[in-house]
PDB file of C-alpha atoms and ligand atoms in Angstrom:
ATOM      1  CA  MET K 147     443.717-120.418  20.192  1.00  0.00           C
ATOM      2  CA  ARG K 148     439.584-119.932  20.746  1.00  0.00           C
ATOM      3  CA  ILE K 149     438.567-121.878  23.590  1.00  0.00           C
ATOM      4  CA  ALA K 150     435.171-121.708  24.981  1.00  0.00           C
ATOM      5  CA  ILE K 151     434.722-123.123  28.413  1.00  0.00           C
ATOM      6  CA  LEU K 152     431.665-124.686  29.885  1.00  0.00           C
ATOM      7  CA  GLY K 153     431.209-124.062  33.378  1.00  0.00           C
ATOM      8  CA  THR K 154     432.120-121.069  35.852  1.00  0.00           C
ATOM      9  CA  GLY K 155     433.027-123.383  38.784  1.00  0.00           C
ATOM     10  CA  LYS K 156     436.265-124.310  40.292  1.00  0.00           C
ATOM     11  CA  VAL K 157     437.511-126.810  36.973  1.00  0.00           C
ATOM     12  CA  GLY K 158     436.164-124.016  34.530  1.00  0.00           C
ATOM     13  CA  SER K 159     437.463-120.846  36.532  1.00  0.00           C
ATOM     14  CA  ALA K 160     441.009-122.441  37.093  1.00  0.00           C
ATOM     15  CA  LEU K 161     441.545-123.872  33.569  1.00  0.00           C
ATOM     16  CA  GLY K 162     440.075-120.386  31.739  1.00  0.00           C
ATOM     17  CA  THR K 163     442.475-118.241  34.179  1.00  0.00           C
ATOM     18  CA  ARG K 164     445.642-120.346  33.297  1.00  0.00           C
ATOM     19  CA  LEU K 165     444.817-120.583  29.532  1.00  0.00           C
ATOM     20  CA  ALA K 166     443.885-116.862  29.171  1.00  0.00           C
ATOM     21  CA  SER K 167     447.577-116.141  31.066  1.00  0.00           C
ATOM     22  CA  THR K 168     449.384-118.124  28.313  1.00  0.00           C
ATOM     23  CA  GLY K 169     447.508-116.041  25.411  1.00  0.00           C
ATOM     24  CA  HIS K 170     444.802-118.055  24.589  1.00  0.00           C
ATOM     25  CA  HIS K 171     441.355-116.420  23.887  1.00  0.00           C
ATOM     26  CA  VAL K 172     438.984-118.090  26.357  1.00  0.00           C
ATOM     27  CA  VAL K 173     435.307-117.352  26.446  1.00  0.00           C
ATOM     28  CA  HIS K 174     432.987-119.270  29.217  1.00  0.00           C
ATOM     29  CA  GLY K 175     429.467-120.518  28.187  1.00  0.00           C
ATOM     30  CA  SER K 176     427.192-120.706  31.045  1.00  0.00           C
ATOM     31  CA  ARG K 177     423.184-121.772  31.485  1.00  0.00           C
ATOM     32  CA  THR K 178     424.134-118.631  34.225  1.00  0.00           C
ATOM     33  CA  ARG K 179     426.002-116.212  32.713  1.00  0.00           C
ATOM     34  CA  ALA K 180     427.504-116.387  36.336  1.00  0.00           C
ATOM     35  CA  GLY K 181     430.889-115.510  34.599  1.00  0.00           C
ATOM     36  CA  GLY K 182     429.916-111.967  33.855  1.00  0.00           C
ATOM     37  CA  ALA K 183     431.362-109.930  31.058  1.00  0.00           C
ATOM     38  CA  GLY K 184     432.648-112.442  28.780  1.00  0.00           C
ATOM     39  CA  THR K 185     430.455-114.961  29.126  1.00  0.00           C
ATOM     40  CA  LEU K 186     428.092-116.016  26.643  1.00  0.00           C
ATOM     41  CA  SER K 187     425.689-118.932  26.291  1.00  0.00           C
ATOM     42  CA  PRO K 188     427.060-122.351  25.591  1.00  0.00           C
ATOM     43  CA  ARG K 189     426.471-122.655  21.773  1.00  0.00           C
ATOM     44  CA  GLU K 190     427.342-118.727  21.312  1.00  0.00           C
ATOM     45  CA  ALA K 191     430.874-119.431  22.810  1.00  0.00           C
ATOM     46  CA  VAL K 192     431.194-122.928  20.881  1.00  0.00           C
ATOM     47  CA  ALA K 193     430.620-121.033  17.863  1.00  0.00           C
ATOM     48  CA  SER K 194     433.037-118.935  18.477  1.00  0.00           C
ATOM     49  CA  SER K 195     435.833-121.337  19.172  1.00  0.00           C
ATOM     50  CA  GLU K 196     437.918-123.992  18.143  1.00  0.00           C
ATOM     51  CA  VAL K 197     438.103-125.984  21.349  1.00  0.00           C
ATOM     52  CA  VAL K 198     435.404-126.425  24.147  1.00  0.00           C
ATOM     53  CA  VAL K 199     436.186-127.876  27.445  1.00  0.00           C
ATOM     54  CA  THR K 200     433.425-129.618  29.330  1.00  0.00           C
ATOM     55  CA  ALA K 201     433.804-128.416  33.045  1.00  0.00           C
ATOM     56  CA  ILE K 202     430.166-129.379  33.749  1.00  0.00           C
ATOM     57  CA  PRO K 203     428.862-131.676  35.914  1.00  0.00           C
ATOM     58  CA  GLY K 204     429.434-135.361  33.738  1.00  0.00           C
ATOM     59  CA  THR K 205     425.392-136.455  33.850  1.00  0.00           C
ATOM     60  CA  ALA K 206     424.928-132.918  32.160  1.00  0.00           C
ATOM     61  CA  VAL K 207     427.666-133.135  29.526  1.00  0.00           C
ATOM     62  CA  LEU K 208     425.666-134.617  26.523  1.00  0.00           C
ATOM     63  CA  GLY K 209     422.599-132.444  27.307  1.00  0.00           C
ATOM     64  CA  ALA K 210     424.664-129.221  27.588  1.00  0.00           C
ATOM     65  CA  LEU K 211     426.093-130.517  24.330  1.00  0.00           C
ATOM     66  CA  GLU K 212     422.596-131.291  22.622  1.00  0.00           C
ATOM     67  CA  ALA K 213     421.937-127.446  23.085  1.00  0.00           C
ATOM     68  CA  VAL K 214     425.353-126.374  21.350  1.00  0.00           C
ATOM     69  CA  GLY K 215     423.891-128.305  18.411  1.00  0.00           C
ATOM     70  CA  ASP K 216     425.646-131.279  16.436  1.00  0.00           C
ATOM     71  CA  ASP K 217     426.294-128.761  13.223  1.00  0.00           C
ATOM     72  CA  VAL K 218     428.242-126.318  15.552  1.00  0.00           C
ATOM     73  CA  LEU K 219     430.292-128.986  17.240  1.00  0.00           C
ATOM     74  CA  ALA K 220     431.183-130.357  13.811  1.00  0.00           C
ATOM     75  CA  GLY K 221     435.339-130.522  13.597  1.00  0.00           C
ATOM     76  CA  ARG K 222     435.227-129.059  17.144  1.00  0.00           C
ATOM     77  CA  ILE K 223     437.814-130.379  19.890  1.00  0.00           C
ATOM     78  CA  VAL K 224     435.854-131.305  22.582  1.00  0.00           C
ATOM     79  CA  LEU K 225     437.986-131.455  25.682  1.00  0.00           C
ATOM     80  CA  ASP K 226     436.364-133.586  28.820  1.00  0.00           C
ATOM     81  CA  PRO K 227     437.819-133.068  31.687  1.00  0.00           C
ATOM     82  CA  SER K 228     433.962-134.366  33.408  1.00  0.00           C
ATOM     83  CA  ALA K 229     433.654-136.634  36.267  1.00  0.00           C
ATOM     84  CA  ALA K 230     430.215-138.405  36.227  1.00  0.00           C
ATOM     85  CA  LEU K 231     428.553-139.192  40.010  1.00  0.00           C
ATOM     86  CA  THR K 232     425.631-139.993  41.504  1.00  0.00           C
ATOM     87  CA  PRO K 233     424.485-137.505  44.184  1.00  0.00           C
ATOM     88  CA  GLN K 234     425.988-141.196  45.937  1.00  0.00           C
ATOM     89  CA  MET K 235     429.121-139.985  44.762  1.00  0.00           C
ATOM     90  CA  THR K 236     429.260-143.564  42.727  1.00  0.00           C
ATOM     91  CA  MET K 237     429.737-143.932  39.176  1.00  0.00           C
ATOM     92  CA  ALA K 238     426.619-142.598  36.772  1.00  0.00           C
ATOM     93  CA  TYR K 239     427.204-144.631  33.974  1.00  0.00           C
ATOM     94  CA  PRO K 240     428.682-147.720  35.237  1.00  0.00           C
ATOM     95  CA  GLY K 241     430.804-149.580  32.263  1.00  0.00           C
ATOM     96  CA  ASP K 242     430.585-146.274  29.863  1.00  0.00           C
ATOM     97  CA  SER K 243     431.951-143.238  30.154  1.00  0.00           C
ATOM     98  CA  VAL K 244     430.602-139.595  29.250  1.00  0.00           C
ATOM     99  CA  ALA K 245     433.553-139.135  26.676  1.00  0.00           C
ATOM    100  CA  GLN K 246     432.025-142.373  24.105  1.00  0.00           C
ATOM    101  CA  GLN K 247     428.547-141.154  24.571  1.00  0.00           C
ATOM    102  CA  VAL K 248     429.666-137.756  23.408  1.00  0.00           C
ATOM    103  CA  GLN K 249     431.897-139.062  20.412  1.00  0.00           C
ATOM    104  CA  ALA K 250     429.221-141.556  19.844  1.00  0.00           C
ATOM    105  CA  ARG K 251     426.619-138.724  19.547  1.00  0.00           C
ATOM    106  CA  PHE K 252     428.607-136.287  18.105  1.00  0.00           C
ATOM    107  CA  PRO K 253     430.609-138.283  15.661  1.00  0.00           C
ATOM    108  CA  ARG K 254     431.909-134.984  13.930  1.00  0.00           C
ATOM    109  CA  ALA K 255     433.235-133.977  17.192  1.00  0.00           C
ATOM    110  CA  ARG K 256     436.751-135.014  17.829  1.00  0.00           C
ATOM    111  CA  VAL K 257     436.489-135.674  21.553  1.00  0.00           C
ATOM    112  CA  VAL K 258     439.525-135.689  23.919  1.00  0.00           C
ATOM    113  CA  LYS K 259     439.395-137.071  27.529  1.00  0.00           C
ATOM    114  CA  THR K 260     441.917-135.545  29.708  1.00  0.00           C
ATOM    115  CA  LEU K 261     442.521-134.012  33.088  1.00  0.00           C
ATOM    116  CA  ASN K 262     439.899-135.965  34.864  1.00  0.00           C
ATOM    117  CA  THR K 263     441.998-138.128  37.780  1.00  0.00           C
ATOM    118  CA  MET K 264     443.212-134.977  39.720  1.00  0.00           C
ATOM    119  CA  ASN K 265     441.909-131.793  41.215  1.00  0.00           C
ATOM    120  CA  PHE K 266     441.586-128.891  39.716  1.00  0.00           C
ATOM    121  CA  THR K 267     444.226-127.120  41.382  1.00  0.00           C
ATOM    122  CA  ILE K 268     446.475-130.005  40.291  1.00  0.00           C
ATOM    123  CA  MET K 269     445.349-129.529  36.602  1.00  0.00           C
ATOM    124  CA  VAL K 270     446.976-125.760  36.256  1.00  0.00           C
ATOM    125  CA  ASP K 271     449.568-126.686  38.615  1.00  0.00           C
ATOM    126  CA  PRO K 272     451.020-129.915  37.934  1.00  0.00           C
ATOM    127  CA  LEU K 273     455.130-129.368  38.489  1.00  0.00           C
ATOM    128  CA  ALA K 274     455.028-127.271  41.842  1.00  0.00           C
ATOM    129  CA  SER K 275     454.153-130.120  44.310  1.00  0.00           C
ATOM    130  CA  LEU K 276     454.183-133.004  41.611  1.00  0.00           C
ATOM    131  CA  PRO K 277     456.963-133.574  39.155  1.00  0.00           C
ATOM    132  CA  GLN K 278     455.886-137.330  38.986  1.00  0.00           C
ATOM    133  CA  ALA K 279     452.217-136.644  38.171  1.00  0.00           C
ATOM    134  CA  THR K 280     450.771-138.566  35.231  1.00  0.00           C
ATOM    135  CA  VAL K 281     448.127-137.278  32.908  1.00  0.00           C
ATOM    136  CA  PHE K 282     445.959-139.282  30.583  1.00  0.00           C
ATOM    137  CA  VAL K 283     444.702-138.525  27.163  1.00  0.00           C
ATOM    138  CA  SER K 284     441.985-140.794  25.499  1.00  0.00           C
ATOM    139  CA  GLY K 285     440.792-139.933  22.002  1.00  0.00           C
ATOM    140  CA  ASP K 286     440.181-141.225  18.532  1.00  0.00           C
ATOM    141  CA  ASP K 287     441.482-138.372  16.973  1.00  0.00           C
ATOM    142  CA  SER K 288     445.377-138.224  16.799  1.00  0.00           C
ATOM    143  CA  ALA K 289     445.586-134.441  15.740  1.00  0.00           C
ATOM    144  CA  ALA K 290     443.091-133.165  18.230  1.00  0.00           C
ATOM    145  CA  LYS K 291     444.860-135.004  21.144  1.00  0.00           C
ATOM    146  CA  THR K 292     448.153-133.385  19.786  1.00  0.00           C
ATOM    147  CA  VAL K 293     446.595-129.894  20.106  1.00  0.00           C
ATOM    148  CA  VAL K 294     445.238-130.834  23.653  1.00  0.00           C
ATOM    149  CA  THR K 295     448.664-132.080  24.586  1.00  0.00           C
ATOM    150  CA  ALA K 296     450.303-128.415  23.889  1.00  0.00           C
ATOM    151  CA  LEU K 297     447.310-127.319  26.178  1.00  0.00           C
ATOM    152  CA  LEU K 298     448.497-129.267  28.526  1.00  0.00           C
ATOM    153  CA  GLY K 299     451.861-128.034  28.562  1.00  0.00           C
ATOM    154  CA  ASP K 300     450.746-124.465  28.581  1.00  0.00           C
ATOM    155  CA  LEU K 301     449.044-125.675  31.597  1.00  0.00           C
ATOM    156  CA  GLY K 302     451.900-126.807  33.037  1.00  0.00           C
ATOM    157  CA  TRP K 303     452.380-130.215  32.184  1.00  0.00           C
ATOM    158  CA  PRO K 304     455.762-131.586  30.218  1.00  0.00           C
ATOM    159  CA  GLU K 305     455.424-133.780  27.450  1.00  0.00           C
ATOM    160  CA  SER K 306     456.856-136.367  29.526  1.00  0.00           C
ATOM    161  CA  SER K 307     453.681-136.171  32.156  1.00  0.00           C
ATOM    162  CA  VAL K 308     451.070-136.961  29.271  1.00  0.00           C
ATOM    163  CA  LEU K 309     450.275-140.691  29.071  1.00  0.00           C
ATOM    164  CA  ASP K 310     448.177-140.938  25.669  1.00  0.00           C
ATOM    165  CA  LEU K 311     446.058-144.173  26.456  1.00  0.00           C
ATOM    166  CA  GLY K 312     444.683-144.822  22.784  1.00  0.00           C
ATOM    167  CA  GLY K 313     440.963-144.297  21.656  1.00  0.00           C
ATOM    168  CA  VAL K 314     438.092-142.785  23.125  1.00  0.00           C
ATOM    169  CA  HIS K 315     437.344-145.933  24.546  1.00  0.00           C
ATOM    170  CA  THR K 316     439.913-146.078  26.956  1.00  0.00           C
ATOM    171  CA  ALA K 317     438.388-142.764  28.940  1.00  0.00           C
ATOM    172  CA  LEU K 318     436.261-145.866  30.532  1.00  0.00           C
ATOM    173  CA  ALA K 319     439.416-146.439  32.764  1.00  0.00           C
ATOM    174  CA  THR K 320     440.117-142.997  33.604  1.00  0.00           C
ATOM    175  CA  GLU K 321     436.687-142.031  34.416  1.00  0.00           C
ATOM    176  CA  HIS K 322     436.051-145.004  36.566  1.00  0.00           C
ATOM    177  CA  ALA K 323     439.358-144.173  38.578  1.00  0.00           C
ATOM    178  CA  ALA K 324     437.202-142.060  40.483  1.00  0.00           C
ATOM    179  CA  PRO K 325     436.610-143.990  43.422  1.00  0.00           C
ATOM    180  CA  LEU K 326     440.496-144.675  43.482  1.00  0.00           C
ATOM    181  CA  PHE K 327     440.369-140.942  43.369  1.00  0.00           C
ATOM    182  CA  PHE K 328     438.259-140.551  46.448  1.00  0.00           C
ATOM    183  CA  ALA K 329     439.164-143.010  48.209  1.00  0.00           C
ATOM    184  CA  THR K 330     442.736-141.529  48.040  1.00  0.00           C
ATOM    185  CA  VAL K 331     441.017-138.163  49.769  1.00  0.00           C
ATOM    186  CA  SER K 332     439.629-139.910  51.979  1.00  0.00           C
ATOM    187  CA  ALA K 333     442.855-141.964  53.337  1.00  0.00           C
ATOM    188  CA  LEU K 334     445.296-138.960  52.722  1.00  0.00           C
ATOM    189  CA  GLY K 335     442.702-136.024  54.017  1.00  0.00           C
ATOM    190  CA  THR K 336     443.601-134.054  50.851  1.00  0.00           C
ATOM    191  CA  ALA K 337     442.685-133.790  47.277  1.00  0.00           C
ATOM    192  CA  LYS K 338     446.320-132.476  46.361  1.00  0.00           C
ATOM    193  CA  PHE K 339     448.192-135.533  45.165  1.00  0.00           C
ATOM    194  CA  ALA K 340     448.209-137.291  41.626  1.00  0.00           C
ATOM    195  CA  ILE K 341     448.063-140.084  40.140  1.00  0.00           C
ATOM    196  CA  SER K 342     451.313-141.107  39.088  1.00  0.00           C
ATOM    197  CA  ILE K 343     452.605-144.437  36.264  1.00  0.00           C
ATOM    198  CA  SER K 344     455.934-145.357  37.080  1.00  0.00           C
ATOM    199  CA  ARG K 345     457.820-147.902  34.938  1.00  0.00           C
TER     200      ARG K 345
HETATM  201  N1  NAP O 103     436.966-130.284  41.169  1.00  0.00           N
HETATM  202  C1  NAP O 103     438.220-130.982  40.620  1.00  0.00           C
HETATM  203  O1  NAP O 103     439.043-130.897  41.600  1.00  0.00           O
HETATM  204  C2  NAP O 103     438.118-131.684  39.518  1.00  0.00           C
HETATM  205  C3  NAP O 103     438.454-132.772  39.523  1.00  0.00           C
HETATM  206  C4  NAP O 103     438.574-133.265  38.205  1.00  0.00           C
HETATM  207  C5  NAP O 103     437.113-133.391  37.625  1.00  0.00           C
HETATM  208  N2  NAP O 103     435.778-132.429  37.893  1.00  0.00           N
HETATM  209  C6  NAP O 103     434.779-132.319  37.021  1.00  0.00           C
HETATM  210  O2  NAP O 103     435.030-131.887  36.200  1.00  0.00           O
HETATM  211  C7  NAP O 103     433.726-130.915  36.060  1.00  0.00           C
HETATM  212  C8  NAP O 103     433.539-129.862  37.212  1.00  0.00           C
HETATM  213  O3  NAP O 103     433.482-129.614  38.519  1.00  0.00           O
HETATM  214  P1  NAP O 103     433.674-128.662  39.110  1.00  0.00           P
HETATM  215  O4  NAP O 103     434.807-128.956  40.341  1.00  0.00           O
HETATM  216  O5  NAP O 103     434.429-127.311  38.387  1.00  0.00           O
HETATM  217  O6  NAP O 103     432.174-128.363  39.446  1.00  0.00           O
HETATM  218  P2  NAP O 103     431.460-126.814  40.154  1.00  0.00           P
HETATM  219  O7  NAP O 103     432.738-125.990  40.510  1.00  0.00           O
HETATM  220  O8  NAP O 103     430.250-127.147  40.392  1.00  0.00           O
HETATM  221  O9  NAP O 103     431.125-126.113  38.687  1.00  0.00           O
HETATM  222  C9  NAP O 103     430.272-126.791  37.746  1.00  0.00           C
HETATM  223  C10 NAP O 103     429.816-125.897  36.904  1.00  0.00           C
HETATM  224  O10 NAP O 103     429.008-126.353  35.789  1.00  0.00           O
HETATM  225  C11 NAP O 103     427.718-125.628  35.666  1.00  0.00           C
HETATM  226  N3  NAP O 103     427.037-126.635  35.988  1.00  0.00           N
HETATM  227  C12 NAP O 103     426.288-126.964  36.522  1.00  0.00           C
HETATM  228  N4  NAP O 103     425.395-127.705  36.353  1.00  0.00           N
HETATM  229  C13 NAP O 103     425.140-128.116  35.195  1.00  0.00           C
HETATM  230  C14 NAP O 103     424.118-128.090  34.792  1.00  0.00           C
HETATM  231  N5  NAP O 103     423.308-129.322  35.194  1.00  0.00           N
HETATM  232  N6  NAP O 103     424.064-128.654  33.269  1.00  0.00           N
HETATM  233  C15 NAP O 103     424.928-127.751  33.031  1.00  0.00           C
HETATM  234  N7  NAP O 103     425.720-126.829  33.786  1.00  0.00           N
HETATM  235  C16 NAP O 103     425.676-127.245  34.598  1.00  0.00           C
HETATM  236  C17 NAP O 103     427.800-124.273  36.138  1.00  0.00           C
HETATM  237  O11 NAP O 103     428.134-123.328  35.780  1.00  0.00           O
HETATM  238  P3  NAP O 103     427.234-122.131  35.350  1.00  0.00           P
HETATM  239  O12 NAP O 103     426.358-121.915  36.057  1.00  0.00           O
HETATM  240  O13 NAP O 103     427.744-120.750  34.858  1.00  0.00           O
HETATM  241  O14 NAP O 103     426.593-122.808  33.940  1.00  0.00           O
HETATM  242  C18 NAP O 103     429.252-124.694  37.380  1.00  0.00           C
HETATM  243  O15 NAP O 103     429.340-123.348  38.030  1.00  0.00           O
HETATM  244  C19 NAP O 103     433.001-132.164  36.993  1.00  0.00           C
HETATM  245  O16 NAP O 103     432.349-132.846  35.942  1.00  0.00           O
HETATM  246  C20 NAP O 103     433.673-132.852  38.055  1.00  0.00           C
HETATM  247  O17 NAP O 103     433.360-133.680  38.369  1.00  0.00           O
HETATM  248  C21 NAP O 103     436.610-131.850  39.326  1.00  0.00           C
END
């Protein structure tokens, strides 16, 4: 698939490298074009892609997508792994989520929240050390979630690890797992873990 990744930081680089290695055509959209060759403006990157990954601060996602434009986003899948935190690392949008805000603002985009409950190293290497890990997906568009589940497979997530929580409103739950994530990092002294749903 043609995939635009907004952001050239830890998540954007990890996802871009892995997805490109599994045969996808990946371009990075960057404010600064820090990624060098192959890095486009966010609008250019999204315009040439079927999927856009918002690997940027959650508080910057709406603004970045405004710059891309409603017309360009129409029909495209927005895979959103972001977390929206204040500088004090508290929830920036208590009682709300980035994914819901994006879906409400751009109703023609097909938003899927996923990968936001784990460290970037686990996103692209789930089975190596954490075979029981769970990855959540939330979104209103079933076909978009099927595409994203296939991309998760390319990142190393077997379908049995993918838990579809339902509509985009369920992104509220996973975005609000951020305090649990940071408390666990603090307790364990490492970010190399994942949330796992047992039943
Ligand atoms: N790191 C993790 O393990 C992890 C885990 C789960 C979720 N997340 C979430 O994933 C997202 C990316 O995290 P990251 O660790 O990759 O962050 P990062 O290493 O700090 O990189 C973020 C990238 O976003 C772009 N950016 C920064 N500020 C921006 C702004 N105001 N507007 C638009 N773009 C901006 C920058 O790329 P350009 O300068 O090239 O535009 C930057 O390289 C965040 O929402 C984070 O909370 C991270």
